[in-house]
Coordinates of C-alpha atoms and ligand atoms in Angstrom, one line a residue:
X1 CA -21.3 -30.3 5.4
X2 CA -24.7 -28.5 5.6
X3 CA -23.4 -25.6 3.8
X4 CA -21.2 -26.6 1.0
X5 CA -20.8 -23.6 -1.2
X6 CA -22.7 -23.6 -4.5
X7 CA -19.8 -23.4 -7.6
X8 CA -21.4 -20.0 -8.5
X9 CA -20.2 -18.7 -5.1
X10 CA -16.7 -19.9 -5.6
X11 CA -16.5 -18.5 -8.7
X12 CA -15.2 -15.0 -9.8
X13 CA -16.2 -12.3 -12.1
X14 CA -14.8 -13.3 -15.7
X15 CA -13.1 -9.8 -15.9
X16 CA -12.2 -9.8 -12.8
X17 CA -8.0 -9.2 -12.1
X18 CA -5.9 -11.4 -10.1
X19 CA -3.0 -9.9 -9.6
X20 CA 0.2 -9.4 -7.2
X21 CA 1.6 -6.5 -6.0
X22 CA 5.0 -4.7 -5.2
X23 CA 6.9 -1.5 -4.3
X24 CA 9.9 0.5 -5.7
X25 CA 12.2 0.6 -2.9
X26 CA 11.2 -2.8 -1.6
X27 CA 12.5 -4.5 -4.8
X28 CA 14.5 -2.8 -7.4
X29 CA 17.5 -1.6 -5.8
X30 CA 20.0 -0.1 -8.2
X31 CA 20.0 2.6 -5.7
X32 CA 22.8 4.5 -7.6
X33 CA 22.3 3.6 -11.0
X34 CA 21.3 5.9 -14.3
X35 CA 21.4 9.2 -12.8
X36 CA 18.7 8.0 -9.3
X37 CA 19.5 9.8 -6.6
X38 CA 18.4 9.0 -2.6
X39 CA 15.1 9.1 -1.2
X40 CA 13.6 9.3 2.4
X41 CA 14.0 4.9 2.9
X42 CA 17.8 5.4 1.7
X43 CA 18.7 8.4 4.2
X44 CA 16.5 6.6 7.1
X45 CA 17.7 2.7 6.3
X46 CA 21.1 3.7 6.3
X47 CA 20.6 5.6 9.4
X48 CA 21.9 3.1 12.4
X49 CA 18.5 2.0 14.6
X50 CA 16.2 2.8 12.3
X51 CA 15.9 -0.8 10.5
X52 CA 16.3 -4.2 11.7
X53 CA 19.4 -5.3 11.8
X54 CA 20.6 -2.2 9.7
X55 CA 19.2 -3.6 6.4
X56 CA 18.6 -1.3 3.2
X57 CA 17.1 -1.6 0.0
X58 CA 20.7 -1.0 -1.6
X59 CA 20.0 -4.7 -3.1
X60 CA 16.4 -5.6 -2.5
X61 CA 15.8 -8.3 -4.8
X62 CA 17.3 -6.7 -8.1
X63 CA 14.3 -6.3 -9.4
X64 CA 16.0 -3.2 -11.9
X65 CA 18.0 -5.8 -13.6
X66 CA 16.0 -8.9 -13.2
X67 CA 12.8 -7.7 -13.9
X68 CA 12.5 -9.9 -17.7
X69 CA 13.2 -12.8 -15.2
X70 CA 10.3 -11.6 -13.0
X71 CA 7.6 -11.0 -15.8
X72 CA 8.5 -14.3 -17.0
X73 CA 7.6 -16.3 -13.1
X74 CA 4.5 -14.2 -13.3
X75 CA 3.4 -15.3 -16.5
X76 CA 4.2 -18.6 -15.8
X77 CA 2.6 -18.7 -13.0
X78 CA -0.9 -17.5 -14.2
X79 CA -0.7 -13.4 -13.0
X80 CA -3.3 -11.5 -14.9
X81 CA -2.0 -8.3 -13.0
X82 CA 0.6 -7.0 -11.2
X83 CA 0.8 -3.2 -9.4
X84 CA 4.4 -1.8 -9.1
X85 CA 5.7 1.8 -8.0
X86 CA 7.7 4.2 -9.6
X87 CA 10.6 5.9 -8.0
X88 CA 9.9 9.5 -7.8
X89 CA 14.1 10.4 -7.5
X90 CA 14.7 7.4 -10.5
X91 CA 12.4 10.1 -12.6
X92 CA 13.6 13.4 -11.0
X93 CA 16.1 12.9 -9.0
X94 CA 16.1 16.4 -7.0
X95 CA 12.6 16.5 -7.5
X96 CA 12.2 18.8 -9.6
X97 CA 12.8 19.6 -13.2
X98 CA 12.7 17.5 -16.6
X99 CA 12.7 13.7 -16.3
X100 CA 16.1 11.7 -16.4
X101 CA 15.4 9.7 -19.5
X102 CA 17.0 6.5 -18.5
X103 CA 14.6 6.6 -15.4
X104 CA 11.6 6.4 -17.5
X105 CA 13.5 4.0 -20.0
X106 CA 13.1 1.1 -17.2
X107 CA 9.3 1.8 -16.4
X108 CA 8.7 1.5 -20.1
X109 CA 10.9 -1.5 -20.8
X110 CA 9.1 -3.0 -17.5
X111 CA 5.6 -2.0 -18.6
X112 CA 6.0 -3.4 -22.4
X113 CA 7.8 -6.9 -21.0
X114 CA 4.3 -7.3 -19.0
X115 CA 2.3 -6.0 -21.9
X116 CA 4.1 -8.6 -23.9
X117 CA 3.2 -11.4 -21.5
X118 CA -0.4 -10.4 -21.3
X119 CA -0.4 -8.7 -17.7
X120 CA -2.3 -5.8 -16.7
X121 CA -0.1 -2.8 -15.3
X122 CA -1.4 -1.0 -12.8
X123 CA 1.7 1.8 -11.7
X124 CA 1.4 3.5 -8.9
X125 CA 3.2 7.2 -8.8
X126 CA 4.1 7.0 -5.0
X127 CA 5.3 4.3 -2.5
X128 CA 7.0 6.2 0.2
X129 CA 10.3 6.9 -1.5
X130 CA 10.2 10.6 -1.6
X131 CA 12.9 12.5 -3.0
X132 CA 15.6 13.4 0.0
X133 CA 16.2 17.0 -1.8
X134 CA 12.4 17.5 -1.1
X135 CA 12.9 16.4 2.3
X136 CA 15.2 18.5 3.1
X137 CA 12.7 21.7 1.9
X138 CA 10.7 20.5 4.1
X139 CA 8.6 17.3 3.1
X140 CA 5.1 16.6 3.4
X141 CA 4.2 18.8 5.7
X142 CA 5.1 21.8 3.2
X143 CA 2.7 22.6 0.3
X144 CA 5.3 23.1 -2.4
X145 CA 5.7 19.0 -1.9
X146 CA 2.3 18.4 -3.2
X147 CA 2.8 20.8 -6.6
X148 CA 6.2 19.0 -7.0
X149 CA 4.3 15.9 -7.1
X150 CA 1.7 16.9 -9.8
X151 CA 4.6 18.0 -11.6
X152 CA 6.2 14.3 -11.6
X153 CA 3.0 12.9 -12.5
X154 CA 2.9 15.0 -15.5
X155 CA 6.3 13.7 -16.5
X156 CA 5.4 9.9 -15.9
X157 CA 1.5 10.4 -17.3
X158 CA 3.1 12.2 -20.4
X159 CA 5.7 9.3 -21.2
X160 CA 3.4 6.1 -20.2
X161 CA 0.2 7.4 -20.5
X162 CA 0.2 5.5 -23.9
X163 CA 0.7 2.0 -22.5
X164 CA -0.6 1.6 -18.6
X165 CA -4.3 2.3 -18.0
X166 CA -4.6 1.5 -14.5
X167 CA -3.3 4.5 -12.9
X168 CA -2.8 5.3 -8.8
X169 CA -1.7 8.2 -7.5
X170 CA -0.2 7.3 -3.3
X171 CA -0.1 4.2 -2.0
X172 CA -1.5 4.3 1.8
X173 CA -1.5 8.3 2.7
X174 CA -2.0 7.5 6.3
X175 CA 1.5 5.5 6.3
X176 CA 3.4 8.4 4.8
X177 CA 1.8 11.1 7.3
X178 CA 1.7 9.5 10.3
X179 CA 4.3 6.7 10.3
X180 CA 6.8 9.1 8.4
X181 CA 5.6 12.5 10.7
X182 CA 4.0 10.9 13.7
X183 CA 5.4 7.8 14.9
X184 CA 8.4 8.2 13.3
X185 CA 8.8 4.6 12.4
X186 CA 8.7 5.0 9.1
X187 CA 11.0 7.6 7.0
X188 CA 12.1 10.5 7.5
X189 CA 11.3 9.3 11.2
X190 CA 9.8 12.6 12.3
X191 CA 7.4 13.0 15.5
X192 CA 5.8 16.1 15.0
X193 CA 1.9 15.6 15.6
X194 CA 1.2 19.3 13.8
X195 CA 3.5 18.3 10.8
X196 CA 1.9 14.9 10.7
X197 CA -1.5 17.0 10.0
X198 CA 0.2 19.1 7.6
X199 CA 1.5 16.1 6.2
X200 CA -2.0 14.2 5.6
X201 CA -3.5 17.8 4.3
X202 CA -0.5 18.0 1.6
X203 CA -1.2 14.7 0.5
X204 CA -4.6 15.1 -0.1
X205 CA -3.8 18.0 -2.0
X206 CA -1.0 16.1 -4.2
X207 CA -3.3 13.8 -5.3
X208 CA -6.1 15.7 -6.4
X209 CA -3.5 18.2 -8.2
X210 CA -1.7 14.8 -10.0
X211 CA -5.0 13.4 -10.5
X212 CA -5.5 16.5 -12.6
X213 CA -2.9 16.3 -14.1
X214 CA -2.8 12.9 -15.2
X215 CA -6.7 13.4 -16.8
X216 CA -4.6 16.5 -18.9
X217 CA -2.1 14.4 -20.4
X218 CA -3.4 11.1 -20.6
X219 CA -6.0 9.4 -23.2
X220 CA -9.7 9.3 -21.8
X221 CA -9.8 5.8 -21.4
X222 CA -7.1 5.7 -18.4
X223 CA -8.3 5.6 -15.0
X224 CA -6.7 6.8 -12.1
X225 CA -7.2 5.6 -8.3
X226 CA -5.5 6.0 -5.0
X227 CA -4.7 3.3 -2.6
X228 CA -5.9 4.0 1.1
X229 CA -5.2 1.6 3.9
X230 CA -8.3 2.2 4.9
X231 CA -8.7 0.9 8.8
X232 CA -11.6 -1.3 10.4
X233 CA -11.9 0.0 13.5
X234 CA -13.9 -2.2 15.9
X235 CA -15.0 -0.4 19.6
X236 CA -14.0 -2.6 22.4
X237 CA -17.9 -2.5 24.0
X238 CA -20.8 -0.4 23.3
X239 CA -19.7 1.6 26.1
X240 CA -20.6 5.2 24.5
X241 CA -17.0 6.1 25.6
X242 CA -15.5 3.0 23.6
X243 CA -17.7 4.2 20.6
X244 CA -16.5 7.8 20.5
X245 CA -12.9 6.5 20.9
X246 CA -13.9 4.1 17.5
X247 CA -15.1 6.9 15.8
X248 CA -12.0 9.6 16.5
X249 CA -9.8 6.6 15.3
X250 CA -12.0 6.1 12.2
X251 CA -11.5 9.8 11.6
X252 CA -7.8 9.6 12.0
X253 CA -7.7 6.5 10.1
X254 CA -9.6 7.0 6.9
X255 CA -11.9 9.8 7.5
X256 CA -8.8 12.5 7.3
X257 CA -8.4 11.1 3.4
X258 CA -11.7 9.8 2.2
X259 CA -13.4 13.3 3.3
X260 CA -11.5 15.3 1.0
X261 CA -11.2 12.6 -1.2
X262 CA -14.7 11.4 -1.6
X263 CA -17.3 13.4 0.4
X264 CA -15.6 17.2 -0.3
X265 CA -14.8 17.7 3.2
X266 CA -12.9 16.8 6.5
X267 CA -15.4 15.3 9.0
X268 CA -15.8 18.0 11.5
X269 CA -15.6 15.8 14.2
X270 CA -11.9 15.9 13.1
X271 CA -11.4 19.4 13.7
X272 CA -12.6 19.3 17.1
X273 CA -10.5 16.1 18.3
X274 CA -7.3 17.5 17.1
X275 CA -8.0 21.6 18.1
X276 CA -4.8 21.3 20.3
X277 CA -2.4 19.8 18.1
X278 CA -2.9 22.5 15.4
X279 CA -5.3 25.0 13.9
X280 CA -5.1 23.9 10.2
X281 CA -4.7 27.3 8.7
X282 CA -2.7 25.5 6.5
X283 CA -6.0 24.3 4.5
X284 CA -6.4 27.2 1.7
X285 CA -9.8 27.9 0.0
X286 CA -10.2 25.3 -2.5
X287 CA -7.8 22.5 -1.6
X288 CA -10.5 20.5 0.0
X289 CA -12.3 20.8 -3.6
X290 CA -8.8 19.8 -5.4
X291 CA -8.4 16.0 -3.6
X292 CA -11.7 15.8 -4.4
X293 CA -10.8 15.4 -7.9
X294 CA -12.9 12.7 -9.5
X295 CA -11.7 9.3 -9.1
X296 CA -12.4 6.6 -11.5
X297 CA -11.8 4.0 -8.3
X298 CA -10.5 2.9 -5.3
X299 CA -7.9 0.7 -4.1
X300 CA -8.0 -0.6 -0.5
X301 CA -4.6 -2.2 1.3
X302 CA -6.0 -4.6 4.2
X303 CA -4.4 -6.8 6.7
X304 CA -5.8 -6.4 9.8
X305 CA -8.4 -4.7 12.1
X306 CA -8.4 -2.9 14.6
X307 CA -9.5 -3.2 18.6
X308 CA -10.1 0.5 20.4
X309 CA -11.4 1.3 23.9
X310 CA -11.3 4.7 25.9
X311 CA -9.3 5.3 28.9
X312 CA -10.2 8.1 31.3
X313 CA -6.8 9.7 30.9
X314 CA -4.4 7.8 32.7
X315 CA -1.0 7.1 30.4
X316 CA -1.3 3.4 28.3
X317 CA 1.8 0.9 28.8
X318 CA 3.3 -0.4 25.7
X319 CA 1.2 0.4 22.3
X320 CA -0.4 -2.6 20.9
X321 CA -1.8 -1.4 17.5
X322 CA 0.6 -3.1 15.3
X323 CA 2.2 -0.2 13.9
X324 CA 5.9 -0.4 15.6
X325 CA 7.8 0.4 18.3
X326 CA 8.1 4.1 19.2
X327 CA 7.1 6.3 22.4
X328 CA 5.7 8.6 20.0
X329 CA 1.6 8.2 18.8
X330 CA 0.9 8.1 14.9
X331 CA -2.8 9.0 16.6
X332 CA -2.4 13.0 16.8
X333 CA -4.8 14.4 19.9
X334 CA -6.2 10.6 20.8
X335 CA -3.5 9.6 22.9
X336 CA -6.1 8.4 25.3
X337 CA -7.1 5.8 23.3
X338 CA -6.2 2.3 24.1
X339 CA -5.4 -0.5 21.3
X340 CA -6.3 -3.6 22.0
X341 CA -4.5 -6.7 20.3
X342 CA -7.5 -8.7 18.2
X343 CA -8.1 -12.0 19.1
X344 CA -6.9 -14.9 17.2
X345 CA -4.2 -16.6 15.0
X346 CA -1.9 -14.2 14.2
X347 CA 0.8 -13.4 11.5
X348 CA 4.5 -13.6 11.7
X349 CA 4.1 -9.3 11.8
X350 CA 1.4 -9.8 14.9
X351 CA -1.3 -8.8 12.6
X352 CA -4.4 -11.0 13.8
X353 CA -6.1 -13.0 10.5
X354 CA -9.7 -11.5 10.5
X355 CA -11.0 -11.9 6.9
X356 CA -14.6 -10.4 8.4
X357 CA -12.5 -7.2 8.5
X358 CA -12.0 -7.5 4.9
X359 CA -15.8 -7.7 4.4
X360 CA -16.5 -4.9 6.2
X361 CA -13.6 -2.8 4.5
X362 CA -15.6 -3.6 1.2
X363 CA -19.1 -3.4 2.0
X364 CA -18.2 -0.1 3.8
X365 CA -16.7 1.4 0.8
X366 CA -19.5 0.3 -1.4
X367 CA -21.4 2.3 0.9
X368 CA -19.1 5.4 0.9
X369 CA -18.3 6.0 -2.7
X370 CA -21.4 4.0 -4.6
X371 CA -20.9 3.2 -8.2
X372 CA -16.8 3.5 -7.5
X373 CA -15.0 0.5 -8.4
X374 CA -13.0 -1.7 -5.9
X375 CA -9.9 -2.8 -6.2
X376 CA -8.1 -4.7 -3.6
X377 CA -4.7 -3.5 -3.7
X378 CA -2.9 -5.4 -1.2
X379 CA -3.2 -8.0 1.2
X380 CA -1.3 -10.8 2.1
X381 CA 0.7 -12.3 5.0
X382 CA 4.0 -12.7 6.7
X383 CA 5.2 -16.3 7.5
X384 CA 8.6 -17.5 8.5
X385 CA 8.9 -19.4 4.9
X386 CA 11.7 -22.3 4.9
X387 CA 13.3 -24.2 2.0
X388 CA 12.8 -27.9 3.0
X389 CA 15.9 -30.3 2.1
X390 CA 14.8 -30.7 -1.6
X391 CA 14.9 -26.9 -1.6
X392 CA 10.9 -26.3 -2.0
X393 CA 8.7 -23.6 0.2
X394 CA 5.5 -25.2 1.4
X395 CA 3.4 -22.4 3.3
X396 CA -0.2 -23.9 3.8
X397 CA -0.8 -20.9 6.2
X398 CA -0.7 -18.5 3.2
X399 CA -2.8 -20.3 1.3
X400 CA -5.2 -20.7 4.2
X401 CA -5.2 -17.1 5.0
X402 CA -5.5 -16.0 1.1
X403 CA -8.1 -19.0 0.6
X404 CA -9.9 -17.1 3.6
X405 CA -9.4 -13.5 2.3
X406 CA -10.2 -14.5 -1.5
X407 CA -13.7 -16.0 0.2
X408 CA -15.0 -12.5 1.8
X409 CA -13.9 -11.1 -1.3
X410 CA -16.5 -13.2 -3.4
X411 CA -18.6 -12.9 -0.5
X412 CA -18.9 -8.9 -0.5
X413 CA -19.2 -9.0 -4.9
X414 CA -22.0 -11.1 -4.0
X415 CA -23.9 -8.6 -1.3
X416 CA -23.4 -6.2 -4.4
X417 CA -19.9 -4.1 -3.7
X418 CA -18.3 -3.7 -7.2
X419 CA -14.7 -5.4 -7.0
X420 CA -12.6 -5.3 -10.0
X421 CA -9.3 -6.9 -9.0
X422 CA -7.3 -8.4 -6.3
X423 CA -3.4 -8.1 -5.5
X424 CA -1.3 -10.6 -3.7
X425 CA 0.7 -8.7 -1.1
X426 CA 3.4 -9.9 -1.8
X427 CA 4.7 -11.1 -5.3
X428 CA 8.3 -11.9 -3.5
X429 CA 10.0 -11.4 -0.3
X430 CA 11.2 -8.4 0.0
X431 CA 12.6 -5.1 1.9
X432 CA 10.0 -4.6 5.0
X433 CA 10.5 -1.2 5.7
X434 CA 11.6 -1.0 9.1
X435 CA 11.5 -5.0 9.8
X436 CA 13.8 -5.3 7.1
X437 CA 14.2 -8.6 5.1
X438 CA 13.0 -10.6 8.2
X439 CA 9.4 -10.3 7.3
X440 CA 8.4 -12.4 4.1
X441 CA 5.7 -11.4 2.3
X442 CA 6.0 -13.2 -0.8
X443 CA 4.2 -15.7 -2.9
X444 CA 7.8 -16.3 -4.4
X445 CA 10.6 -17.1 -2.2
X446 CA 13.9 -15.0 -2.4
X447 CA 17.1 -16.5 -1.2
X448 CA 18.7 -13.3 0.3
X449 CA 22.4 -14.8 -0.3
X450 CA 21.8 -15.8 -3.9
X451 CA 19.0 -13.7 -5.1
X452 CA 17.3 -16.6 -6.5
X453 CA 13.1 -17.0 -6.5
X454 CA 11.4 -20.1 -5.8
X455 CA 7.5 -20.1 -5.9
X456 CA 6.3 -21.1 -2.6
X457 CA 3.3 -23.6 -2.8
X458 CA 1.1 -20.7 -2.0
X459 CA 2.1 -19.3 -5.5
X460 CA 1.2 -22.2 -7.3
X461 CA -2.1 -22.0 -5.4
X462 CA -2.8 -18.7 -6.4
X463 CA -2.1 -19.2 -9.9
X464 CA -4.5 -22.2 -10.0
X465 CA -7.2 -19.6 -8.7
X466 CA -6.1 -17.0 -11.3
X467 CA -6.4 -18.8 -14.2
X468 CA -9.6 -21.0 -13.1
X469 CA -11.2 -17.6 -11.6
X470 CA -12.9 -20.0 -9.0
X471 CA -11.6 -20.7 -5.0
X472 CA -11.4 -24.3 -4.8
X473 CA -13.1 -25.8 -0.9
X474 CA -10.9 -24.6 1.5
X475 CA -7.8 -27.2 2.6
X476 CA -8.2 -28.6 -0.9
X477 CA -4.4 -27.5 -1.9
X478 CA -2.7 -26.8 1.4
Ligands
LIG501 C1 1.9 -1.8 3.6 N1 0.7 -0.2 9.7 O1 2.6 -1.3 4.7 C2 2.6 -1.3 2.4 O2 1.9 -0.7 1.4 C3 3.6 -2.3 1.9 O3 4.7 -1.6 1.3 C4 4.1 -3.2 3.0 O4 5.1 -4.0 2.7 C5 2.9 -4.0 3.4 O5 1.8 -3.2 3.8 C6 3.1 -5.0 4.6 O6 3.5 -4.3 5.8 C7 2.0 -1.1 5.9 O7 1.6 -0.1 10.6 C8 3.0 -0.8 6.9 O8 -0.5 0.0 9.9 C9 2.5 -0.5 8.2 C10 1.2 -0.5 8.4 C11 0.2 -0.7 7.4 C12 0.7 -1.0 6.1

């Protein structure tokens, strides 16, 4: 009771965006339909082990043919945002050559029904479902992947430039390299260190080629971004040897994208911890200087930190740093490093609920790239979300753990980091990835055997926030 928050520290930006975010091949389904071919998540979902239980995004939620239904919740509910993907193979299906019309035709009927309803789009060129054709040439780890990318970004900045302003090039880099390359838990479930290098390097070079691009064909006023899931990483003492482990995870973790991206180079420190997984000869004169193509801001994915020590070499058990099961490291030269689970409550995924983390995400990045806006792109939680007998979702842990989040939000805005927006992760259940439909994310429930939404109490909540812009005491709605 001492310390009962003034309303001005409740209270949000005016401009500020609330918003609610989602992905391509997590929602839409329509796998097959006007002209799409497969990507990466429909070779690896329908290969048998590589999902829970099996489960594809053949379905999803039907977003493709109930998106009017899904604009209209969000409205309804008080969304002044929302961030969707675009699938790369709905636009070009082989990856390369001129765009498939009725691809684009969605985007921009999807785009205008929000425009219509008075929601901010913020599109996002790349969520993980690259095209299989590309795949099979060799992926990320090739360079021609990262000029086939600028050359889709052309097609969708040339036919939506008009309409969406909020423009972001990949969504969480460090998933698609070292999930998709390294661990192999994600698509195409490669675990090749060295290609998961190659990987990150070609990534930084496709966005800074499509961020080019974009500015070329695009009106002035757009901005463009990329989301990083940039990682806290906390040493488990101040033992020196816990520290250096910290800081080659840090590099690993965000440094291998914000160097290029933001500060013109890879830390060196990266070089040297990786020297015998792979000589990156593959970094040609210039590319550094091409992802360093000026961003207008950045968009940070946060759910949990994480809890490093040092070993002195001998082999770790089980991995415990939340990023699936697999005998193979997404951490290419630290294998020596030891993850700790964080303490506290956790999630339904495992991930421990540290809002501090967010905080120090923030106030980090405000350090990193002055004068860049923030946006946070997605955060949310998982809960085992139940229809009680009168068929509504109460999910006060949600709300807590958004109330919480929301709160170091406000918090970092007021110790002066420049935060433009926030996004729900998730605006419905959906397809997660590897977990499958098991894990629900959303601020809307989805009956998987009827397709139908119901908004949890938790999207109510969050609705309430968005159109008041203030966080009401905490445990006031749960
Ligand atoms: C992000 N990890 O995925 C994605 O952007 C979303 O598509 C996803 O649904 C959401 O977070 C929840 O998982 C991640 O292992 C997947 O560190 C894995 C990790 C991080 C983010």
């Amino acid at each position: 009771v001492s310390s009962v928050p003034s309303v001005s520290s409740v209270t949000f930006p005016p401009a500020f965006l609330w918003g609610a975010a989602t992905s391509a091949y997590q929602i839409e389904g329509a796998v097959r339909e006007d002209g799409r071919t497969p990507s990466i998540w429909d070779t690896f979902s329908h290969t048998p082990g590589r999902t829970a239980g099996g489960e594809t995004g053949d379905i999803a939620v039907d977003h493709y043919h109930r998106y009017r239904d899904d604009v209209a919740l969000m409205a309804e509910l008080g969304l002044t945002a929302y961030r969707f993907s675009v699938s790369w193979p709905r636009v070009q299906p082989t990856g390369r050559g001129p765009a498939v019309q009725r691809g684009l035709d969605f985007y921009r009927r999807l785009v205008d029904e929000l425009l219509a309803h008075g929601i901010k789009p913020s599109l996002t060129l790349y969520h993980w479902d690259l095209p299989q054709e590309l795949e099979d040439a060799g992926g990320w780890p090739e360079r021609d992947t990262a000029l086939r990318f600028a050359e889709y970004a052309r097609l969708v900045g040339e036919a939506l430039g008009d309409r969406v302003e909020l423009w972001t090039t990949l969504n969480e880099p460090w998933c698609s390299a070292f999930l998709g390359y390294g661990s192999g838990v994600h698509a195409p479930g490669r675990t090749d260190p060295e290609a998961s290098l190659r990987a990150a390097h070609h990534l930084n070079l496709a966005h800074g080629l499509a961020a080019s691009a974009l500015r070329s064909v695009m009106p002035a006023r757009n901005r463009i971004a990329v989301s990083l899931n940039s990682s806290v990483v906390r040493p488990r003492s101040q033992d020196p040897a816990d520290l250096a482990a910290a800081r080659r995870i840090d590099d690993l973790a965000n440094g291998v994208f914000h160097g290029p991206m933001l500060h013109g180079a890879y830390p060196e420190s990266l070089f040297a911890a990786t020297a015998s997984v792979t000589d990156w000869s593959y970094v040609l004169d210039g590319d550094v200087r091409t992802a360093g193509a000026q961003l207008d801001a950045l968009g940070l994915n946060y759910y949990t930190p994480a809890l490093v020590s040092a070993t002195s070499g001998a082999v770790p058990g089980p991995r415990a740093d939340g990023h699936g099961a697999s005998d193979h490291s997404p951490w290419p030269g630290a294998d020596d490093v030891l993850f700790h689970q964080t303490p506290g409550e956790r999630t339904e995924m495992g991930w421990t609920i540290d809002p501090t983390g967010l905080y120090d995400l923030i106030t980090r990045y405000a350090r990193e790239a002055p004068g860049l806006p923030l946006y946070i792109t997605e955060n949310g939680a998982a809960y085992d979300d139940k229809p009680d007998p009168e068929g509504r979702v109460h999910d006060p842990e949600r709300i807590a753990y958004l109330h919480a989040h929301l709160a170091a939000v406000r918090r970092a805005i007021t110790d002066g980091a420049d935060v433009r927006g926030y996004y729900l992760w998730s605006l419905m259940d959906n397809f997660e990835w590897a977990y499958g439909y098991g894990k629900r994310f959303g601020a809307v429930y989805v009956d998987y055997a009827t397709l139908e939404r119901t908004p949890k109490s938790s999207a109510r909540w969050y609705g309430e926030v968005a159109r008041t812009g203030t966080l009401p005491p905490a445990g006031s709605a749960a």
